[in-house]
Amino acid sequence: MARNVEIKARAGNVAELTARVARMATSGPEQIAQDDTFFRCPEGRLKLRAFSDGAGQLIFYKRPDTEGPKTSSYSIAPVKAADAMRETLAQALGQAGRVRKHRTLFLVGRTRVHIDRVEGLGDFLELEVVLEEGEPEGEGVREAEELLAALEIPQSALVDRAYVDLLEARGKEASSRP
């Protein structure tokens, strides 16, 4: 399976953050609308990512829910008919959650830098340092931490959970209010 080192943080001033990332970027920005549907899975996470053109990607991944840099192992398969695949997987496995977001994607060297506006949650920065096969994760962790510092992201902004988990927690909070 492919691997990367990921880190997620709440974004403060998105305009300033975008400008800082753009100054460092080797490519981008690319604007992407993403609709991620998560399915029940006994180990790891399985999601279907649908794009506005009707195509998508089926993504399986494993990663710990911890603050700071963490290694994620993943597999991605292209999907031609995302809506039909969503219906089939929901019938077979059950839907576990859904995340809709607008992503601004930059590349800074080998690091994918995402500035995400997530429906129901707000704005986030996500870094994905793509690791070479057999490369120690420490190299990716070092790169992620250096980029966080260069982007002036404080430790207090780091997020330890996936968007789908944050949305689920927010839903539970809302449903527990009188």
Coordinates of N, CA and C in Angstrom, one line a residue:
M1 N 0.8 -1.2 0.0 CA 0.0 0.0 0.0 C 0.9 1.2 0.0
A2 N 0.4 2.3 -0.7 CA 1.1 3.6 -0.6 C 1.0 4.2 0.8
R3 N 1.9 5.1 1.1 CA 1.9 5.7 2.4 C 2.2 7.2 2.3
N4 N 1.6 7.9 3.2 CA 2.0 9.3 3.4 C 1.9 9.7 4.8
V5 N 2.5 10.8 5.2 CA 2.4 11.4 6.5 C 1.4 12.6 6.4
E6 N 0.4 12.5 7.3 CA -0.7 13.5 7.2 C -0.7 14.3 8.5
I7 N -1.1 15.6 8.3 CA -1.4 16.4 9.5 C -2.5 17.4 9.1
K8 N -3.4 17.6 10.1 CA -4.6 18.4 9.8 C -4.6 19.5 10.9
A9 N -5.1 20.7 10.5 CA -5.2 21.8 11.5 C -6.4 22.7 11.1
R10 N -7.0 23.3 12.1 CA -8.0 24.4 11.8 C -7.3 25.6 11.1
A11 N -7.9 26.1 10.1 CA -7.3 27.3 9.4 C -7.9 28.6 10.0
G12 N -7.1 29.5 10.3 CA -7.6 30.8 10.8 C -8.0 31.7 9.6
N13 N -7.2 32.6 9.2 CA -7.4 33.5 8.1 C -7.1 32.8 6.8
V14 N -8.1 32.3 6.1 CA -7.8 31.5 4.9 C -7.1 32.3 3.8
A15 N -7.5 33.6 3.6 CA -6.8 34.4 2.6 C -5.3 34.5 2.8
E16 N -4.9 34.8 4.1 CA -3.5 34.9 4.4 C -2.8 33.5 4.2
L17 N -3.5 32.4 4.7 CA -2.9 31.1 4.6 C -2.7 30.7 3.1
T18 N -3.7 31.0 2.3 CA -3.6 30.7 0.9 C -2.5 31.4 0.2
A19 N -2.3 32.7 0.6 CA -1.2 33.5 0.0 C 0.2 32.9 0.5
R20 N 0.3 32.5 1.7 CA 1.6 31.9 2.2 C 1.9 30.6 1.4
V21 N 0.8 29.7 1.3 CA 1.0 28.5 0.6 C 1.4 28.7 -0.9
A22 N 0.7 29.7 -1.5 CA 1.0 30.0 -2.9 C 2.4 30.4 -3.2
R23 N 3.0 31.2 -2.2 CA 4.4 31.6 -2.3 C 5.4 30.4 -2.3
M24 N 5.0 29.4 -1.6 CA 5.9 28.2 -1.5 C 5.6 27.1 -2.6
A25 N 4.5 27.2 -3.2 CA 4.0 26.1 -4.0 C 4.8 25.9 -5.3
T26 N 5.0 24.6 -5.7 CA 5.6 24.3 -6.9 C 4.5 24.1 -8.0
S27 N 3.3 23.9 -7.6 CA 2.1 23.9 -8.5 C 0.8 24.2 -7.8
G28 N -0.2 24.6 -8.5 CA -1.5 24.9 -8.0 C -1.7 26.4 -8.0
P29 N -2.8 26.8 -7.6 CA -3.9 26.1 -7.0 C -4.8 25.4 -8.0
E30 N -5.4 24.2 -7.5 CA -6.4 23.5 -8.3 C -7.6 23.5 -7.4
Q31 N -8.8 23.8 -7.9 CA -10.0 23.9 -7.2 C -10.8 22.6 -7.4
I32 N -11.2 21.9 -6.3 CA -11.8 20.6 -6.4 C -13.0 20.5 -5.5
A33 N -14.2 20.2 -6.0 CA -15.3 19.9 -5.2 C -15.3 18.4 -4.9
Q34 N -15.4 18.0 -3.6 CA -15.3 16.6 -3.2 C -16.5 16.3 -2.4
D35 N -17.1 15.1 -2.6 CA -18.2 14.5 -1.8 C -17.8 13.1 -1.4
D36 N -17.4 13.0 -0.1 CA -16.9 11.8 0.4 C -17.9 11.0 1.2
T37 N -18.2 9.8 0.8 CA -19.2 9.0 1.5 C -18.4 7.8 2.2
F38 N -18.5 7.7 3.5 CA -17.8 6.7 4.3 C -18.8 5.5 4.5
F39 N -18.2 4.3 4.5 CA -19.0 3.1 4.6 C -18.4 2.3 5.8
R40 N -19.3 1.5 6.4 CA -18.9 0.7 7.5 C -17.8 -0.3 7.1
C41 N -16.8 -0.4 7.9 CA -15.6 -1.2 7.5 C -15.0 -1.7 8.8
P42 N -14.8 -3.0 8.9 CA -14.3 -3.6 10.2 C -12.9 -3.1 10.6
E43 N -12.1 -2.7 9.6 CA -10.7 -2.3 9.9 C -10.4 -1.2 8.9
G44 N -9.8 -0.1 9.5 CA -9.5 1.1 8.7 C -10.8 1.8 8.2
R45 N -10.7 2.6 7.1 CA -11.8 3.4 6.6 C -11.9 3.1 5.1
L46 N -13.2 3.1 4.7 CA -13.5 3.0 3.3 C -14.4 4.1 2.9
K47 N -13.9 4.9 1.9 CA -14.7 6.0 1.4 C -14.8 6.1 -0.1
L48 N -15.9 6.6 -0.6 CA -16.0 6.8 -2.0 C -15.9 8.3 -2.2
R49 N -15.0 8.8 -3.0 CA -14.9 10.2 -3.2 C -15.4 10.5 -4.6
A50 N -16.5 11.3 -4.6 CA -17.2 11.7 -5.9 C -16.8 13.1 -6.3
F51 N -16.5 13.2 -7.6 CA -16.2 14.5 -8.2 C -17.3 15.0 -9.0
S52 N -17.3 16.3 -9.3 CA -18.4 17.0 -10.0 C -18.7 16.4 -11.4
D53 N -17.7 15.7 -12.0 CA -18.0 15.1 -13.4 C -18.6 13.8 -13.3
G54 N -19.0 13.3 -12.1 CA -19.6 12.0 -12.0 C -18.6 10.8 -11.7
A55 N -17.4 11.0 -11.9 CA -16.4 10.0 -11.6 C -16.0 10.1 -10.2
G56 N -15.1 9.2 -9.8 CA -14.7 9.2 -8.4 C -13.5 8.3 -8.1
Q57 N -13.3 8.1 -6.8 CA -12.2 7.2 -6.4 C -12.7 6.4 -5.1
L58 N -12.5 5.1 -5.1 CA -12.7 4.3 -3.9 C -11.4 4.3 -3.2
I59 N -11.4 4.7 -1.9 CA -10.2 4.9 -1.1 C -10.3 4.1 0.2
F60 N -9.4 3.2 0.4 CA -9.3 2.5 1.7 C -8.0 3.0 2.3
Y61 N -8.1 3.3 3.7 CA -6.9 3.8 4.4 C -7.0 3.4 5.8
K62 N -5.8 3.3 6.4 CA -5.6 3.1 7.8 C -4.7 4.2 8.3
R63 N -5.1 4.8 9.4 CA -4.3 5.8 10.1 C -4.8 6.1 11.5
P64 N -3.8 6.3 12.4 CA -4.3 6.6 13.8 C -4.9 8.0 13.9
D65 N -5.8 8.1 14.9 CA -6.4 9.4 15.2 C -5.7 10.1 16.3
T66 N -4.6 10.8 15.9 CA -3.8 11.5 16.9 C -3.4 12.9 16.3
E67 N -3.2 13.8 17.2 CA -2.7 15.1 16.8 C -1.3 15.0 16.2
G68 N -1.0 16.0 15.3 CA 0.3 16.0 14.7 C 0.4 15.0 13.6
P69 N 1.7 14.9 13.1 CA 1.9 14.1 11.9 C 1.6 12.6 12.2
K70 N 1.0 11.9 11.3 CA 0.7 10.5 11.4 C 0.8 9.8 10.1
T71 N 1.2 8.6 10.1 CA 1.4 7.8 8.8 C 0.1 7.2 8.5
S72 N -0.3 7.3 7.2 CA -1.5 6.7 6.6 C -1.1 5.8 5.5
S73 N -1.6 4.6 5.5 CA -1.4 3.6 4.4 C -2.7 3.6 3.6
Y74 N -2.7 3.6 2.3 CA -3.9 3.7 1.5 C -3.8 3.0 0.2
S75 N -5.0 2.7 -0.3 CA -5.1 2.2 -1.7 C -6.3 3.0 -2.4
I76 N -6.1 3.3 -3.6 CA -7.1 4.1 -4.4 C -7.4 3.4 -5.7
A77 N -8.7 3.3 -6.0 CA -9.1 2.7 -7.2 C -10.0 3.7 -7.9
P78 N -9.8 3.9 -9.2 CA -10.7 4.9 -9.9 C -12.1 4.3 -10.1
V79 N -13.1 5.1 -10.1 CA -14.5 4.7 -10.3 C -15.1 5.6 -11.3
K80 N -15.8 5.0 -12.3 CA -16.4 5.8 -13.4 C -17.8 6.3 -13.1
A81 N -18.5 5.6 -12.3 CA -19.9 6.0 -12.0 C -20.0 6.0 -10.4
A82 N -19.7 7.2 -9.9 CA -19.6 7.3 -8.4 C -21.0 7.2 -7.7
D83 N -22.0 7.7 -8.3 CA -23.4 7.6 -7.7 C -23.8 6.2 -7.6
A84 N -23.6 5.4 -8.7 CA -24.1 4.0 -8.7 C -23.2 3.2 -7.7
M85 N -21.9 3.5 -7.6 CA -21.1 2.8 -6.7 C -21.5 3.2 -5.2
R86 N -21.8 4.4 -4.9 CA -22.3 4.8 -3.6 C -23.5 4.0 -3.2
E87 N -24.5 3.9 -4.1 CA -25.7 3.2 -3.8 C -25.4 1.7 -3.5
T88 N -24.5 1.1 -4.3 CA -24.2 -0.3 -4.2 C -23.5 -0.6 -2.8
L89 N -22.5 0.3 -2.5 CA -21.7 0.1 -1.3 C -22.6 0.4 -0.1
A90 N -23.5 1.3 -0.2 CA -24.4 1.6 1.0 C -25.3 0.4 1.2
Q91 N -25.8 -0.2 0.2 CA -26.6 -1.4 0.4 C -25.8 -2.6 1.0
A92 N -24.6 -2.7 0.5 CA -23.8 -3.9 0.9 C -23.2 -3.7 2.3
L93 N -22.7 -2.5 2.6 CA -21.9 -2.3 3.8 C -22.6 -1.3 4.9
G94 N -23.5 -0.5 4.4 CA -24.1 0.6 5.2 C -23.2 1.8 5.2
Q95 N -23.9 3.0 5.1 CA -23.2 4.2 5.1 C -22.9 4.7 6.5
A96 N -21.6 5.2 6.7 CA -21.2 5.6 8.1 C -21.1 7.1 8.2
G97 N -21.1 7.8 7.1 CA -21.1 9.3 7.2 C -20.8 9.9 5.8
R98 N -20.9 11.2 5.7 CA -20.7 11.9 4.5 C -20.1 13.2 4.8
V99 N -19.1 13.6 3.9 CA -18.3 14.9 4.1 C -18.3 15.5 2.7
R100 N -18.8 16.8 2.7 CA -18.8 17.5 1.4 C -17.8 18.7 1.7
K101 N -16.9 18.9 0.7 CA -16.0 20.0 0.9 C -15.5 20.6 -0.4
H102 N -15.0 21.8 -0.3 CA -14.3 22.4 -1.4 C -12.8 22.4 -1.1
R103 N -12.0 21.9 -1.9 CA -10.6 21.8 -1.7 C -9.8 22.6 -2.6
T104 N -8.9 23.4 -2.1 CA -7.9 24.1 -2.9 C -6.6 23.3 -2.7
L105 N -6.1 22.8 -3.8 CA -4.9 21.9 -3.8 C -3.7 22.6 -4.3
F106 N -2.6 22.6 -3.6 CA -1.3 23.0 -4.0 C -0.3 21.9 -3.8
L107 N 0.8 21.9 -4.5 CA 1.9 21.0 -4.2 C 3.1 21.9 -3.8
V108 N 3.7 21.5 -2.7 CA 5.0 22.1 -2.2 C 6.0 21.0 -2.2
G109 N 6.8 20.8 -3.3 CA 7.6 19.7 -3.5 C 6.8 18.4 -3.6
R110 N 7.0 17.5 -2.7 CA 6.2 16.2 -2.8 C 5.0 16.3 -1.8
T111 N 4.8 17.4 -1.2 CA 3.7 17.5 -0.2 C 2.4 18.1 -0.9
R112 N 1.3 17.4 -0.7 CA 0.0 17.9 -1.1 C -0.5 18.8 0.0
V113 N -0.8 20.0 -0.3 CA -1.3 21.0 0.6 C -2.7 21.3 0.3
H114 N -3.6 20.9 1.2 CA -5.1 21.1 1.0 C -5.6 22.3 1.9
I115 N -6.3 23.2 1.3 CA -7.0 24.2 2.1 C -8.5 23.8 1.8
D116 N -9.1 23.3 2.9 CA -10.5 22.7 2.8 C -11.5 23.6 3.4
R117 N -12.6 23.8 2.8 CA -13.8 24.4 3.4 C -14.8 23.2 3.5
V118 N -15.0 22.8 4.7 CA -15.9 21.6 4.9 C -17.3 22.0 5.4
E119 N -18.3 21.6 4.7 CA -19.7 21.9 5.1 C -19.9 21.5 6.5
G120 N -20.4 22.4 7.3 CA -20.8 22.1 8.7 C -19.6 22.2 9.7
L121 N -18.4 22.4 9.2 CA -17.2 22.4 10.1 C -16.4 23.7 9.9
G122 N -16.2 24.2 8.7 CA -15.4 25.4 8.5 C -14.1 25.1 7.7
D123 N -13.1 25.8 8.0 CA -11.9 25.8 7.2 C -10.7 25.1 7.9
F124 N -10.0 24.3 7.0 CA -8.9 23.5 7.6 C -7.7 23.5 6.6
L125 N -6.5 23.2 7.1 CA -5.3 23.0 6.3 C -5.0 21.5 6.5
E126 N -4.7 20.8 5.5 CA -4.2 19.4 5.6 C -3.0 19.2 4.7
L127 N -2.0 18.6 5.3 CA -0.7 18.3 4.6 C -0.6 16.8 4.4
E128 N -0.2 16.4 3.2 CA 0.1 15.0 3.0 C 1.5 14.9 2.3
V129 N 2.4 14.4 3.1 CA 3.8 14.2 2.5 C 3.8 12.8 2.0
V130 N 3.9 12.7 0.7 CA 3.9 11.3 0.0 C 5.3 10.7 0.2
L131 N 5.3 9.5 0.8 CA 6.5 8.7 1.1 C 6.9 7.8 0.0
E132 N 8.2 7.7 -0.3 CA 8.7 6.7 -1.2 C 8.5 5.3 -0.6
E133 N 8.5 4.3 -1.4 CA 8.4 2.9 -0.9 C 9.7 2.6 0.0
G134 N 9.4 2.2 1.2 CA 10.5 1.9 2.1 C 11.1 3.1 2.8
E135 N 10.7 4.3 2.5 CA 11.2 5.5 3.2 C 10.7 5.5 4.6
P136 N 11.6 5.8 5.6 CA 11.2 5.9 7.0 C 10.2 7.1 7.1
E137 N 9.2 6.8 8.0 CA 8.2 7.9 8.2 C 8.8 9.1 8.8
G138 N 9.9 9.0 9.5 CA 10.5 10.2 10.2 C 10.8 11.3 9.2
E139 N 11.2 10.9 8.0 CA 11.5 11.9 7.0 C 10.2 12.8 6.6
G140 N 9.1 12.1 6.5 CA 7.9 12.7 6.2 C 7.4 13.6 7.3
V141 N 7.6 13.1 8.6 CA 7.2 13.8 9.8 C 8.0 15.1 9.8
R142 N 9.3 15.0 9.6 CA 10.2 16.2 9.6 C 9.7 17.2 8.6
E143 N 9.4 16.8 7.4 CA 8.9 17.7 6.3 C 7.6 18.4 6.7
A144 N 6.7 17.6 7.2 CA 5.4 18.1 7.6 C 5.5 19.2 8.7
E145 N 6.4 18.9 9.7 CA 6.6 19.8 10.8 C 7.2 21.1 10.3
E146 N 8.2 21.0 9.4 CA 8.9 22.2 8.9 C 7.9 23.0 8.1
L147 N 7.0 22.4 7.3 CA 6.1 23.1 6.5 C 5.0 23.8 7.4
L148 N 4.6 23.1 8.5 CA 3.7 23.7 9.5 C 4.3 25.0 10.1
A149 N 5.5 24.9 10.4 CA 6.2 26.0 11.0 C 6.3 27.2 10.0
A150 N 6.7 26.9 8.8 CA 6.8 27.9 7.7 C 5.5 28.5 7.4
L151 N 4.4 27.8 7.6 CA 3.0 28.3 7.4 C 2.5 29.0 8.6
E152 N 3.2 29.0 9.7 CA 2.8 29.7 11.0 C 1.6 29.1 11.5
I153 N 1.5 27.7 11.5 CA 0.3 27.1 12.1 C 0.7 26.7 13.6
P154 N 0.0 27.2 14.5 CA 0.3 26.9 15.9 C -0.1 25.4 16.3
Q155 N 0.5 24.8 17.2 CA 0.2 23.5 17.7 C -1.2 23.4 18.2
S156 N -1.7 24.5 18.8 CA -3.1 24.5 19.3 C -4.1 24.4 18.2
A157 N -3.8 24.5 16.9 CA -4.7 24.4 15.8 C -4.8 23.0 15.3
L158 N -3.9 22.1 15.7 CA -3.9 20.7 15.2 C -5.2 20.0 15.6
V159 N -5.6 19.1 14.7 CA -6.8 18.3 14.8 C -6.4 16.8 14.8
D160 N -7.1 16.1 15.7 CA -6.7 14.7 15.8 C -7.7 13.7 15.2
R161 N -8.7 14.2 14.5 CA -9.7 13.3 13.9 C -10.0 13.6 12.5
A162 N -10.6 12.7 11.8 CA -11.1 12.9 10.4 C -12.3 13.8 10.4
Y163 N -12.5 14.4 9.3 CA -13.7 15.3 9.1 C -15.0 14.6 9.5
V164 N -15.1 13.3 9.0 CA -16.3 12.6 9.3 C -16.6 12.4 10.8
D165 N -15.5 12.2 11.5 CA -15.6 12.1 13.0 C -16.0 13.4 13.6
L166 N -15.4 14.5 13.2 CA -15.8 15.8 13.7 C -17.3 16.1 13.4
L167 N -17.7 15.8 12.2 CA -19.1 16.0 11.9 C -20.1 15.2 12.7
E168 N -19.7 13.9 13.0 CA -20.5 13.0 13.8 C -20.5 13.6 15.2
A169 N -19.4 14.0 15.8 CA -19.4 14.6 17.1 C -20.2 15.9 17.2
R170 N -20.2 16.7 16.2 CA -21.0 17.9 16.1 C -22.5 17.5 16.1
G171 N -22.8 16.5 15.3 CA -24.2 16.1 15.3 C -24.7 15.6 16.6
K172 N -23.9 14.8 17.3 CA -24.2 14.4 18.7 C -24.4 15.5 19.6
E173 N -23.5 16.5 19.5 CA -23.7 17.7 20.4 C -25.0 18.4 20.1
A174 N -25.3 18.6 18.8 CA -26.6 19.3 18.5 C -27.8 18.5 18.9
S175 N -27.7 17.2 18.8 CA -28.9 16.4 19.2 C -29.1 16.3 20.7
S176 N -28.0 16.6 21.5 CA -28.1 16.5 22.9 C -28.6 17.8 23.5
R177 N -28.7 18.8 22.8 CA -29.2 20.1 23.3 C -30.7 20.1 23.4
P178 N -31.2 20.8 24.5 CA -32.6 20.8 24.7 C -33.4 21.6 23.6

